[in-house]
mmCIF file of C-alpha atoms in Angstrom:
data_model
loop_
_atom_site.group_PDB
_atom_site.id
_atom_site.type_symbol
_atom_site.label_atom_id
_atom_site.label_comp_id
_atom_site.label_asym_id
_atom_site.label_seq_id
_atom_site.Cartn_x
_atom_site.Cartn_y
_atom_site.Cartn_z
ATOM 1 C CA MET Y 1 83.642 92.133 59.216
ATOM 2 C CA ARG Y 2 84.958 88.632 58.623
ATOM 3 C CA VAL Y 3 82.404 86.165 60.012
ATOM 4 C CA TRP Y 4 82.976 82.451 60.564
ATOM 5 C CA ILE Y 5 79.913 80.185 60.859
ATOM 6 C CA ASP Y 6 80.213 76.517 61.801
ATOM 7 C CA LEU Y 7 77.504 73.934 61.053
ATOM 8 C CA THR Y 8 77.620 70.602 62.875
ATOM 9 C CA ASN Y 9 74.150 69.093 62.303
ATOM 10 C CA SER Y 10 71.378 69.175 59.711
ATOM 11 C CA PRO Y 11 69.050 71.683 61.456
ATOM 12 C CA HIS Y 12 71.881 74.185 61.825
ATOM 13 C CA VAL Y 13 71.971 74.658 58.055
ATOM 14 C CA LEU Y 14 68.339 75.769 58.140
ATOM 15 C CA VAL Y 15 68.827 78.072 61.123
ATOM 16 C CA MET Y 16 71.910 79.764 59.695
ATOM 17 C CA ARG Y 17 70.784 80.100 56.080
ATOM 18 C CA PRO Y 18 69.002 83.469 56.559
ATOM 19 C CA VAL Y 19 71.765 84.608 58.935
ATOM 20 C CA ILE Y 20 74.363 83.982 56.235
ATOM 21 C CA GLU Y 21 72.242 85.709 53.598
ATOM 22 C CA LEU Y 22 71.593 88.793 55.739
ATOM 23 C CA LEU Y 23 75.230 89.135 56.800
ATOM 24 C CA ARG Y 24 76.388 88.965 53.201
ATOM 25 C CA ALA Y 25 73.695 91.451 52.154
ATOM 26 C CA ASP Y 26 75.119 93.827 54.771
ATOM 27 C CA GLY Y 27 78.564 93.538 53.191
ATOM 28 C CA HIS Y 28 80.210 91.129 55.636
ATOM 29 C CA GLU Y 29 82.519 88.374 54.443
ATOM 30 C CA VAL Y 30 81.096 85.040 55.628
ATOM 31 C CA ARG Y 31 83.030 81.764 55.615
ATOM 32 C CA VAL Y 32 81.332 78.491 56.523
ATOM 33 C CA THR Y 33 82.683 75.219 57.884
ATOM 34 C CA ALA Y 34 80.485 72.121 58.063
ATOM 35 C CA ARG Y 35 80.809 68.757 59.795
ATOM 36 C CA ASP Y 36 80.088 65.654 57.743
ATOM 37 C CA PHE Y 37 77.213 64.346 59.850
ATOM 38 C CA ALA Y 38 73.612 63.391 59.050
ATOM 39 C CA GLN Y 39 72.446 65.569 56.113
ATOM 40 C CA THR Y 40 74.541 68.649 56.953
ATOM 41 C CA ILE Y 41 76.681 68.572 53.810
ATOM 42 C CA GLN Y 42 73.761 67.605 51.575
ATOM 43 C CA LEU Y 43 71.669 70.490 52.900
ATOM 44 C CA CYS Y 44 74.515 72.955 52.363
ATOM 45 C CA GLU Y 45 74.624 71.786 48.759
ATOM 46 C CA ARG Y 46 70.836 71.980 48.367
ATOM 47 C CA PHE Y 47 70.713 75.555 49.663
ATOM 48 C CA GLY Y 48 73.812 76.604 47.725
ATOM 49 C CA ILE Y 49 75.819 77.427 50.854
ATOM 50 C CA GLU Y 50 79.486 77.440 49.943
ATOM 51 C CA HIS Y 51 81.358 75.618 52.698
ATOM 52 C CA THR Y 52 84.476 73.730 53.714
ATOM 53 C CA ALA Y 53 83.882 70.245 55.124
ATOM 54 C CA VAL Y 54 85.848 69.773 58.346
ATOM 55 C CA GLY Y 55 85.644 66.602 60.457
ATOM 56 C CA HIS Y 56 82.913 64.063 61.072
ATOM 57 C CA HIS Y 57 80.867 62.684 63.963
ATOM 58 C CA ARG Y 58 82.797 60.260 66.184
ATOM 59 C CA GLY Y 59 79.842 58.525 67.865
ATOM 60 C CA GLY Y 60 77.388 59.036 70.699
ATOM 61 C CA ARG Y 61 79.383 57.800 73.699
ATOM 62 C CA LEU Y 62 80.935 60.372 75.991
ATOM 63 C CA LEU Y 63 84.540 59.335 75.295
ATOM 64 C CA ALA Y 64 83.902 59.335 71.562
ATOM 65 C CA LYS Y 65 82.345 62.795 71.798
ATOM 66 C CA ALA Y 66 85.338 64.054 73.772
ATOM 67 C CA GLY Y 67 87.723 62.654 71.177
ATOM 68 C CA GLY Y 68 85.683 64.172 68.382
ATOM 69 C CA LEU Y 69 85.631 67.552 70.110
ATOM 70 C CA ALA Y 70 89.414 67.597 70.498
ATOM 71 C CA SER Y 71 90.039 66.371 66.970
ATOM 72 C CA ARG Y 72 87.630 68.672 65.178
ATOM 73 C CA SER Y 73 88.503 71.752 67.260
ATOM 74 C CA THR Y 74 92.125 71.207 66.315
ATOM 75 C CA ALA Y 75 91.173 70.831 62.657
ATOM 76 C CA LEU Y 76 89.171 74.069 62.832
ATOM 77 C CA LEU Y 77 92.167 75.831 64.376
ATOM 78 C CA ARG Y 78 94.308 74.774 61.419
ATOM 79 C CA TRP Y 79 91.606 75.842 58.963
ATOM 80 C CA ALA Y 80 91.167 79.260 60.612
ATOM 81 C CA GLY Y 81 94.945 79.752 60.656
ATOM 82 C CA ALA Y 82 95.137 79.039 56.927
ATOM 83 C CA GLU Y 83 92.211 81.412 56.314
ATOM 84 C CA ARG Y 84 93.946 84.166 58.253
ATOM 85 C CA ALA Y 85 97.158 83.678 56.316
ATOM 86 C CA ALA Y 86 95.303 83.795 52.996
ATOM 87 C CA ALA Y 87 93.202 86.852 53.874
ATOM 88 C CA GLY Y 88 95.840 88.700 55.864
ATOM 89 C CA ALA Y 89 93.333 89.268 58.689
ATOM 90 C CA PRO Y 90 91.690 87.195 61.438
ATOM 91 C CA PHE Y 91 87.984 86.526 61.768
ATOM 92 C CA ASP Y 92 86.078 89.145 63.772
ATOM 93 C CA ILE Y 93 83.487 86.690 65.125
ATOM 94 C CA ALA Y 94 82.703 82.962 65.139
ATOM 95 C CA ILE Y 95 79.107 81.694 65.298
ATOM 96 C CA GLY Y 96 77.610 78.255 65.893
ATOM 97 C CA HIS Y 97 74.368 76.581 66.908
ATOM 98 C CA GLY Y 98 75.526 74.471 69.833
ATOM 99 C CA SER Y 99 78.906 73.860 68.170
ATOM 100 C CA ASN Y 100 81.431 73.220 70.920
ATOM 101 C CA ASP Y 101 84.095 72.828 68.259
ATOM 102 C CA VAL Y 102 83.961 76.377 66.932
ATOM 103 C CA THR Y 103 83.547 77.875 70.407
ATOM 104 C CA LEU Y 104 86.757 76.222 71.646
ATOM 105 C CA ALA Y 105 88.657 77.013 68.460
ATOM 106 C CA ALA Y 106 87.546 80.644 68.617
ATOM 107 C CA ALA Y 107 88.583 80.908 72.265
ATOM 108 C CA ALA Y 108 92.035 79.541 71.438
ATOM 109 C CA LEU Y 109 92.353 82.133 68.669
ATOM 110 C CA ARG Y 110 90.913 84.914 70.871
ATOM 111 C CA ILE Y 111 88.027 85.465 68.476
ATOM 112 C CA PRO Y 112 84.689 86.550 70.016
ATOM 113 C CA SER Y 113 82.040 83.887 69.571
ATOM 114 C CA ALA Y 114 78.267 83.513 69.814
ATOM 115 C CA THR Y 115 76.257 80.342 70.317
ATOM 116 C CA MET Y 116 72.582 79.453 69.882
ATOM 117 C CA PHE Y 117 70.463 76.623 71.251
ATOM 118 C CA ASP Y 118 66.872 75.945 72.317
ATOM 119 C CA TYR Y 119 67.198 72.836 74.494
ATOM 120 C CA GLU Y 120 68.661 73.580 77.892
ATOM 121 C CA TRP Y 121 69.418 70.087 79.229
ATOM 122 C CA ALA Y 122 72.407 69.209 77.005
ATOM 123 C CA THR Y 123 74.633 69.719 80.036
ATOM 124 C CA VAL Y 124 78.042 68.815 78.621
ATOM 125 C CA GLN Y 125 77.529 70.926 75.515
ATOM 126 C CA HIS Y 126 76.336 74.010 77.369
ATOM 127 C CA ASN Y 127 79.027 73.889 80.036
ATOM 128 C CA ILE Y 128 81.499 74.433 77.216
ATOM 129 C CA ASN Y 129 79.592 76.781 74.922
ATOM 130 C CA CYS Y 130 78.104 79.094 77.509
ATOM 131 C CA ARG Y 131 81.387 79.581 79.354
ATOM 132 C CA PHE Y 132 83.500 80.366 76.293
ATOM 133 C CA ALA Y 133 81.009 82.272 74.125
ATOM 134 C CA ARG Y 134 80.372 85.990 74.621
ATOM 135 C CA ALA Y 135 76.728 85.851 73.511
ATOM 136 C CA VAL Y 136 74.263 83.027 74.230
ATOM 137 C CA VAL Y 137 71.139 83.316 72.049
ATOM 138 C CA VAL Y 138 68.102 81.370 73.303
ATOM 139 C CA PRO Y 139 64.277 81.507 73.153
ATOM 140 C CA ASP Y 140 62.555 83.425 75.930
ATOM 141 C CA ALA Y 141 60.702 80.255 76.934
ATOM 142 C CA ILE Y 142 63.848 79.031 78.723
ATOM 143 C CA PRO Y 143 63.965 80.475 82.255
ATOM 144 C CA PRO Y 144 67.340 82.213 82.829
ATOM 145 C CA GLU Y 145 67.798 80.301 86.089
ATOM 146 C CA ARG Y 146 68.058 77.057 84.127
ATOM 147 C CA LEU Y 147 71.101 78.456 82.330
ATOM 148 C CA ALA Y 148 72.833 80.085 85.295
ATOM 149 C CA ARG Y 149 74.772 76.932 86.175
ATOM 150 C CA TYR Y 150 76.420 77.063 82.738
ATOM 151 C CA GLY Y 151 77.784 80.553 83.354
ATOM 152 C CA ALA Y 152 75.400 82.125 80.833
ATOM 153 C CA ALA Y 153 73.560 84.633 83.020
ATOM 154 C CA ALA Y 154 75.313 87.809 81.869
ATOM 155 C CA LYS Y 155 75.528 86.699 78.230
ATOM 156 C CA LEU Y 156 71.915 85.847 77.446
ATOM 157 C CA ARG Y 157 70.172 87.288 74.408
ATOM 158 C CA ARG Y 158 66.554 86.052 74.519
ATOM 159 C CA TYR Y 159 64.274 86.144 71.501
ATOM 160 C CA VAL Y 160 60.486 85.820 71.374
ATOM 161 C CA GLY Y 161 58.891 82.660 69.978
ATOM 162 C CA LEU Y 162 60.530 79.783 68.114
ATOM 163 C CA LYS Y 163 63.725 79.928 66.087
ATOM 164 C CA GLU Y 164 61.755 78.166 63.342
ATOM 165 C CA GLU Y 165 59.445 81.194 63.066
ATOM 166 C CA TYR Y 166 62.505 83.264 62.142
ATOM 167 C CA TYR Y 167 64.275 81.033 59.633
ATOM 168 C CA LEU Y 168 61.008 79.968 57.964
ATOM 169 C CA ALA Y 169 59.742 83.546 57.683
ATOM 170 C CA ASP Y 170 60.381 83.676 53.928
ATOM 171 C CA PHE Y 171 59.410 80.072 53.284
ATOM 172 C CA GLU Y 172 56.609 78.993 50.947
ATOM 173 C CA PRO Y 173 56.056 75.254 50.333
ATOM 174 C CA GLU Y 174 56.674 73.723 46.909
ATOM 175 C CA GLN Y 175 54.776 70.700 45.600
ATOM 176 C CA ALA Y 176 57.843 69.279 43.856
ATOM 177 C CA VAL Y 177 58.727 67.220 46.930
ATOM 178 C CA LEU Y 178 55.419 65.336 46.629
ATOM 179 C CA GLU Y 179 56.255 64.401 43.053
ATOM 180 C CA GLU Y 180 59.832 63.493 44.001
ATOM 181 C CA LEU Y 181 58.567 60.958 46.542
ATOM 182 C CA GLY Y 182 55.637 59.754 44.406
ATOM 183 C CA LEU Y 183 53.019 60.813 46.951
ATOM 184 C CA ASP Y 184 49.297 60.872 46.188
ATOM 185 C CA ARG Y 185 47.683 64.001 47.650
ATOM 186 C CA GLU Y 186 44.330 62.231 47.822
ATOM 187 C CA ARG Y 187 45.695 59.868 50.481
ATOM 188 C CA ALA Y 188 46.981 60.721 53.947
ATOM 189 C CA VAL Y 189 50.644 61.688 54.229
ATOM 190 C CA VAL Y 190 52.438 61.203 57.541
ATOM 191 C CA LEU Y 191 55.966 62.515 58.073
ATOM 192 C CA VAL Y 192 58.122 60.842 60.717
ATOM 193 C CA ARG Y 193 61.533 61.756 62.152
ATOM 194 C CA THR Y 194 63.567 59.110 63.978
ATOM 195 C CA PRO Y 195 65.013 59.561 67.475
ATOM 196 C CA PRO Y 196 68.516 61.049 67.727
ATOM 197 C CA GLU Y 197 70.197 57.776 68.658
ATOM 198 C CA VAL Y 198 73.651 59.320 68.860
ATOM 199 C CA SER Y 199 72.648 61.939 71.442
ATOM 200 C CA LEU Y 200 73.611 61.601 75.094
ATOM 201 C CA TYR Y 201 70.174 62.821 76.242
ATOM 202 C CA HIS Y 202 68.071 60.332 74.275
ATOM 203 C CA ARG Y 203 67.987 56.546 73.861
ATOM 204 C CA PHE Y 204 67.132 54.961 70.518
ATOM 205 C CA GLU Y 205 65.557 51.980 72.332
ATOM 206 C CA ASN Y 206 62.238 53.790 72.148
ATOM 207 C CA ASP Y 207 59.392 51.244 72.411
ATOM 208 C CA LEU Y 208 56.769 53.879 71.654
ATOM 209 C CA PHE Y 209 58.521 54.898 68.455
ATOM 210 C CA ALA Y 210 58.780 51.255 67.367
ATOM 211 C CA ASP Y 211 55.046 50.828 68.034
ATOM 212 C CA VAL Y 212 54.311 53.920 65.932
ATOM 213 C CA LEU Y 213 56.215 52.471 62.984
ATOM 214 C CA ARG Y 214 54.286 49.201 63.306
ATOM 215 C CA ARG Y 215 50.970 51.068 63.237
ATOM 216 C CA LEU Y 216 52.020 53.099 60.207
ATOM 217 C CA ARG Y 217 53.056 49.978 58.327
ATOM 218 C CA ALA Y 218 49.664 48.430 59.070
ATOM 219 C CA ALA Y 219 47.870 51.642 58.029
ATOM 220 C CA ALA Y 220 49.703 51.591 54.679
ATOM 221 C CA VAL Y 221 48.156 48.190 53.961
ATOM 222 C CA ASP Y 222 44.739 48.833 55.502
ATOM 223 C CA SER Y 223 43.981 52.379 54.330
ATOM 224 C CA GLY Y 224 46.759 53.489 51.986
ATOM 225 C CA VAL Y 225 48.454 55.856 54.445
ATOM 226 C CA GLN Y 226 51.756 57.114 53.003
ATOM 227 C CA SER Y 227 54.387 57.381 55.728
ATOM 228 C CA VAL Y 228 57.682 59.093 54.943
ATOM 229 C CA VAL Y 229 60.414 58.456 57.508
ATOM 230 C CA LEU Y 230 63.469 60.709 57.651
ATOM 231 C CA PRO Y 231 66.380 58.896 59.344
ATOM 232 C CA ARG Y 232 69.195 60.815 60.966
ATOM 233 C CA VAL Y 233 72.081 58.498 60.141
ATOM 234 C CA GLY Y 234 72.883 55.734 57.671
ATOM 235 C CA SER Y 235 72.383 52.896 60.144
ATOM 236 C CA GLN Y 236 68.791 54.010 60.749
ATOM 237 C CA ARG Y 237 68.167 54.222 57.001
ATOM 238 C CA GLU Y 238 69.378 50.676 56.471
ATOM 239 C CA GLU Y 239 67.261 49.334 59.347
ATOM 240 C CA LEU Y 240 64.130 51.069 58.047
ATOM 241 C CA ARG Y 241 64.739 49.899 54.508
ATOM 242 C CA ARG Y 242 65.093 46.282 55.614
ATOM 243 C CA ALA Y 243 61.823 46.455 57.565
ATOM 244 C CA GLY Y 244 59.898 47.797 54.545
ATOM 245 C CA GLY Y 245 56.406 49.298 54.409
ATOM 246 C CA LEU Y 246 57.632 52.913 54.693
ATOM 247 C CA ILE Y 247 59.008 55.552 52.323
ATOM 248 C CA VAL Y 248 62.649 56.295 53.207
ATOM 249 C CA PRO Y 249 64.333 58.991 51.053
ATOM 250 C CA GLU Y 250 67.880 58.320 49.925
ATOM 251 C CA ARG Y 251 69.060 61.919 50.271
ATOM 252 C CA ALA Y 252 68.128 65.183 51.933
ATOM 253 C CA ILE Y 253 64.769 66.439 50.672
ATOM 254 C CA ASP Y 254 62.693 69.596 50.989
ATOM 255 C CA ALA Y 255 61.448 68.499 54.397
ATOM 256 C CA GLN Y 256 59.850 71.841 55.198
ATOM 257 C CA SER Y 257 57.568 71.642 52.148
ATOM 258 C CA LEU Y 258 56.693 68.072 53.059
ATOM 259 C CA ILE Y 259 55.836 69.188 56.598
ATOM 260 C CA ALA Y 260 53.542 71.878 55.200
ATOM 261 C CA TYR Y 261 51.699 69.390 52.959
ATOM 262 C CA ALA Y 262 51.622 66.511 55.469
ATOM 263 C CA ASP Y 263 48.467 65.584 57.317
ATOM 264 C CA LEU Y 264 50.449 64.719 60.427
ATOM 265 C CA VAL Y 265 54.014 64.946 61.723
ATOM 266 C CA ILE Y 266 55.485 62.604 64.341
ATOM 267 C CA SER Y 267 58.990 63.260 65.595
ATOM 268 C CA ALA Y 268 61.197 62.038 68.403
ATOM 269 C CA GLY Y 269 63.442 65.068 68.076
ATOM 270 C CA GLY Y 270 62.808 68.763 68.389
ATOM 271 C CA THR Y 271 63.425 70.792 65.245
ATOM 272 C CA MET Y 272 60.894 69.052 63.020
ATOM 273 C CA ASN Y 273 58.253 69.283 65.761
ATOM 274 C CA ARG Y 274 58.738 73.015 65.985
ATOM 275 C CA GLU Y 275 58.816 73.416 62.199
ATOM 276 C CA ALA Y 276 55.426 71.713 62.088
ATOM 277 C CA VAL Y 277 54.139 74.092 64.763
ATOM 278 C CA ALA Y 278 55.511 77.072 62.820
ATOM 279 C CA LEU Y 279 53.895 75.826 59.590
ATOM 280 C CA GLY Y 280 50.555 74.963 61.197
ATOM 281 C CA THR Y 281 50.672 71.163 60.743
ATOM 282 C CA PRO Y 282 49.367 68.859 63.537
ATOM 283 C CA VAL Y 283 52.337 67.298 65.318
ATOM 284 C CA TYR Y 284 53.024 64.684 67.986
ATOM 285 C CA THR Y 285 56.249 64.217 69.923
ATOM 286 C CA THR Y 286 57.544 60.814 70.990
ATOM 287 C CA PHE Y 287 60.554 62.330 72.758
ATOM 288 C CA GLN Y 288 61.251 60.401 75.958
ATOM 289 C CA GLY Y 289 64.091 62.459 77.356
ATOM 290 C CA ARG Y 290 63.760 65.414 79.703
ATOM 291 C CA LEU Y 291 61.465 68.014 78.175
ATOM 292 C CA GLY Y 292 62.909 71.443 77.532
ATOM 293 C CA ALA Y 293 61.089 74.673 78.274
ATOM 294 C CA VAL Y 294 60.186 75.288 74.623
ATOM 295 C CA ASP Y 295 58.360 71.966 74.322
ATOM 296 C CA GLU Y 296 56.809 72.426 77.758
ATOM 297 C CA ARG Y 297 55.289 75.698 76.569
ATOM 298 C CA LEU Y 298 54.086 74.263 73.250
ATOM 299 C CA ILE Y 299 52.488 71.271 74.961
ATOM 300 C CA GLY Y 300 50.839 73.584 77.478
ATOM 301 C CA GLU Y 301 49.416 75.623 74.592
ATOM 302 C CA ARG Y 302 48.295 72.437 72.781
ATOM 303 C CA ARG Y 303 50.389 73.408 69.758
ATOM 304 C CA LEU Y 304 52.450 70.245 70.283
ATOM 305 C CA LEU Y 305 50.834 66.995 71.419
ATOM 306 C CA ARG Y 306 52.602 64.359 73.470
ATOM 307 C CA LEU Y 307 52.069 60.855 72.127
ATOM 308 C CA GLU Y 308 51.527 58.159 74.721
ATOM 309 C CA ARG Y 309 50.187 55.337 72.519
ATOM 310 C CA PRO Y 310 49.890 54.855 68.752
ATOM 311 C CA GLU Y 311 46.086 54.622 68.957
ATOM 312 C CA GLN Y 312 45.986 58.393 69.574
ATOM 313 C CA LEU Y 313 47.042 59.088 65.994
ATOM 314 C CA ASP Y 314 44.399 60.330 63.564
ATOM 315 C CA LEU Y 315 45.685 59.033 60.225
ATOM 316 C CA ARG Y 316 42.952 60.555 58.070
ATOM 317 C CA PRO Y 317 43.631 63.364 55.563
ATOM 318 C CA ARG Y 318 43.065 66.751 57.156
ATOM 319 C CA ALA Y 319 40.932 69.504 55.699
ATOM 320 C CA PRO Y 320 42.967 72.076 53.707
ATOM 321 C CA ALA Y 321 41.663 74.924 55.863
ATOM 322 C CA SER Y 322 42.577 73.218 59.150
ATOM 323 C CA ALA Y 323 46.166 74.467 59.340
ATOM 324 C CA ALA Y 324 46.921 76.780 62.241
ATOM 325 C CA PRO Y 325 47.885 80.351 61.250
ATOM 326 C CA ARG Y 326 51.597 80.875 60.654
ATOM 327 C CA VAL Y 327 53.782 83.205 62.695
ATOM 328 C CA ARG Y 328 56.616 84.854 60.768
ATOM 329 C CA ARG Y 329 59.363 86.741 62.577
ATOM 330 C CA ASP Y 330 62.224 88.861 61.257
ATOM 331 C CA PRO Y 331 65.495 86.822 61.209
ATOM 332 C CA ARG Y 332 67.456 90.045 61.499
ATOM 333 C CA VAL Y 333 66.572 89.937 65.208
ATOM 334 C CA ILE Y 334 68.653 86.752 65.494
ATOM 335 C CA VAL Y 335 71.484 88.281 63.448
ATOM 336 C CA GLU Y 336 71.705 91.286 65.750
ATOM 337 C CA MET Y 337 71.779 89.098 68.859
ATOM 338 C CA LEU Y 338 74.547 86.892 67.452
ATOM 339 C CA MET Y 339 76.632 89.840 66.263
ATOM 340 C CA SER Y 340 76.401 91.448 69.707
ATOM 341 C CA ALA Y 341 79.285 89.136 70.695
ATOM 342 C CA VAL Y 342 81.635 91.526 68.931
ATOM 343 C CA ARG Y 343 80.558 94.311 71.269
ATOM 344 C CA GLY Y 344 81.100 92.086 74.309
#
């Protein structure tokens, strides 16, 4: 089969990497498009994923998102048309992780599509994806009734556990990232992910997150804590650099290895929190939007801790044997669910 995979944000590269590898191992032709946003292109390059860059992020406001959706979907239509002309055959399936762009383009071309996501409250996104896709792949933590209003009821493919347990199944951490960032393993390492300021469901004016950064800057001076902050966009990087007192990488790094070696992870988003859970590293969330079912379950199980004030943070190095046991799941399960869109 000819498979088209679209990547619109940094985490999607990680999710789709084993999917791409398994599909190609099975003899399918896989073509990848990627949006120039956050570290998506850089991560494609780091993982050696051959891709065509199509479009960029237009901003976080609703009108800007609508304009970006129309513009990029149109660009994807042109790209897919050129691909069909070159190959002499259309794509058999289009796949995305919450990519409205590829879902709309595939619908216009009458190509079956599959979508994935693990946060159910992105209402605008899901009202498009769930209605146009043939398969909707989600974790079993999300109650089906929460997705019924998006028209997803008959299309659901529900997998056990976290998506991170699937795409990190073959992952083993490498110490090179510690050397790259000049980190001393004898001192505490804290990894921080900024809030998704361009998302409609989150506000960057996060007082708690700002307080966390202040405490980490003070801890760097008082006790030598090494805090690495991974910004999502260039404007965040510039703001963090001007403030000083924190380590801010210039480019995409091996964040998963850093998570595995960190003493603590603090994130206002979702993917890095769940990667920490999957890799057994203590993790706090500062997310102030509406909690999704996955995070609700993890918090209930005490695998993810909700941060209410910076004083909760234990910034001491953790014992090497303190990591929670890892759960590894077969990514072929995800592949089969996505490819079920071809069967309808």
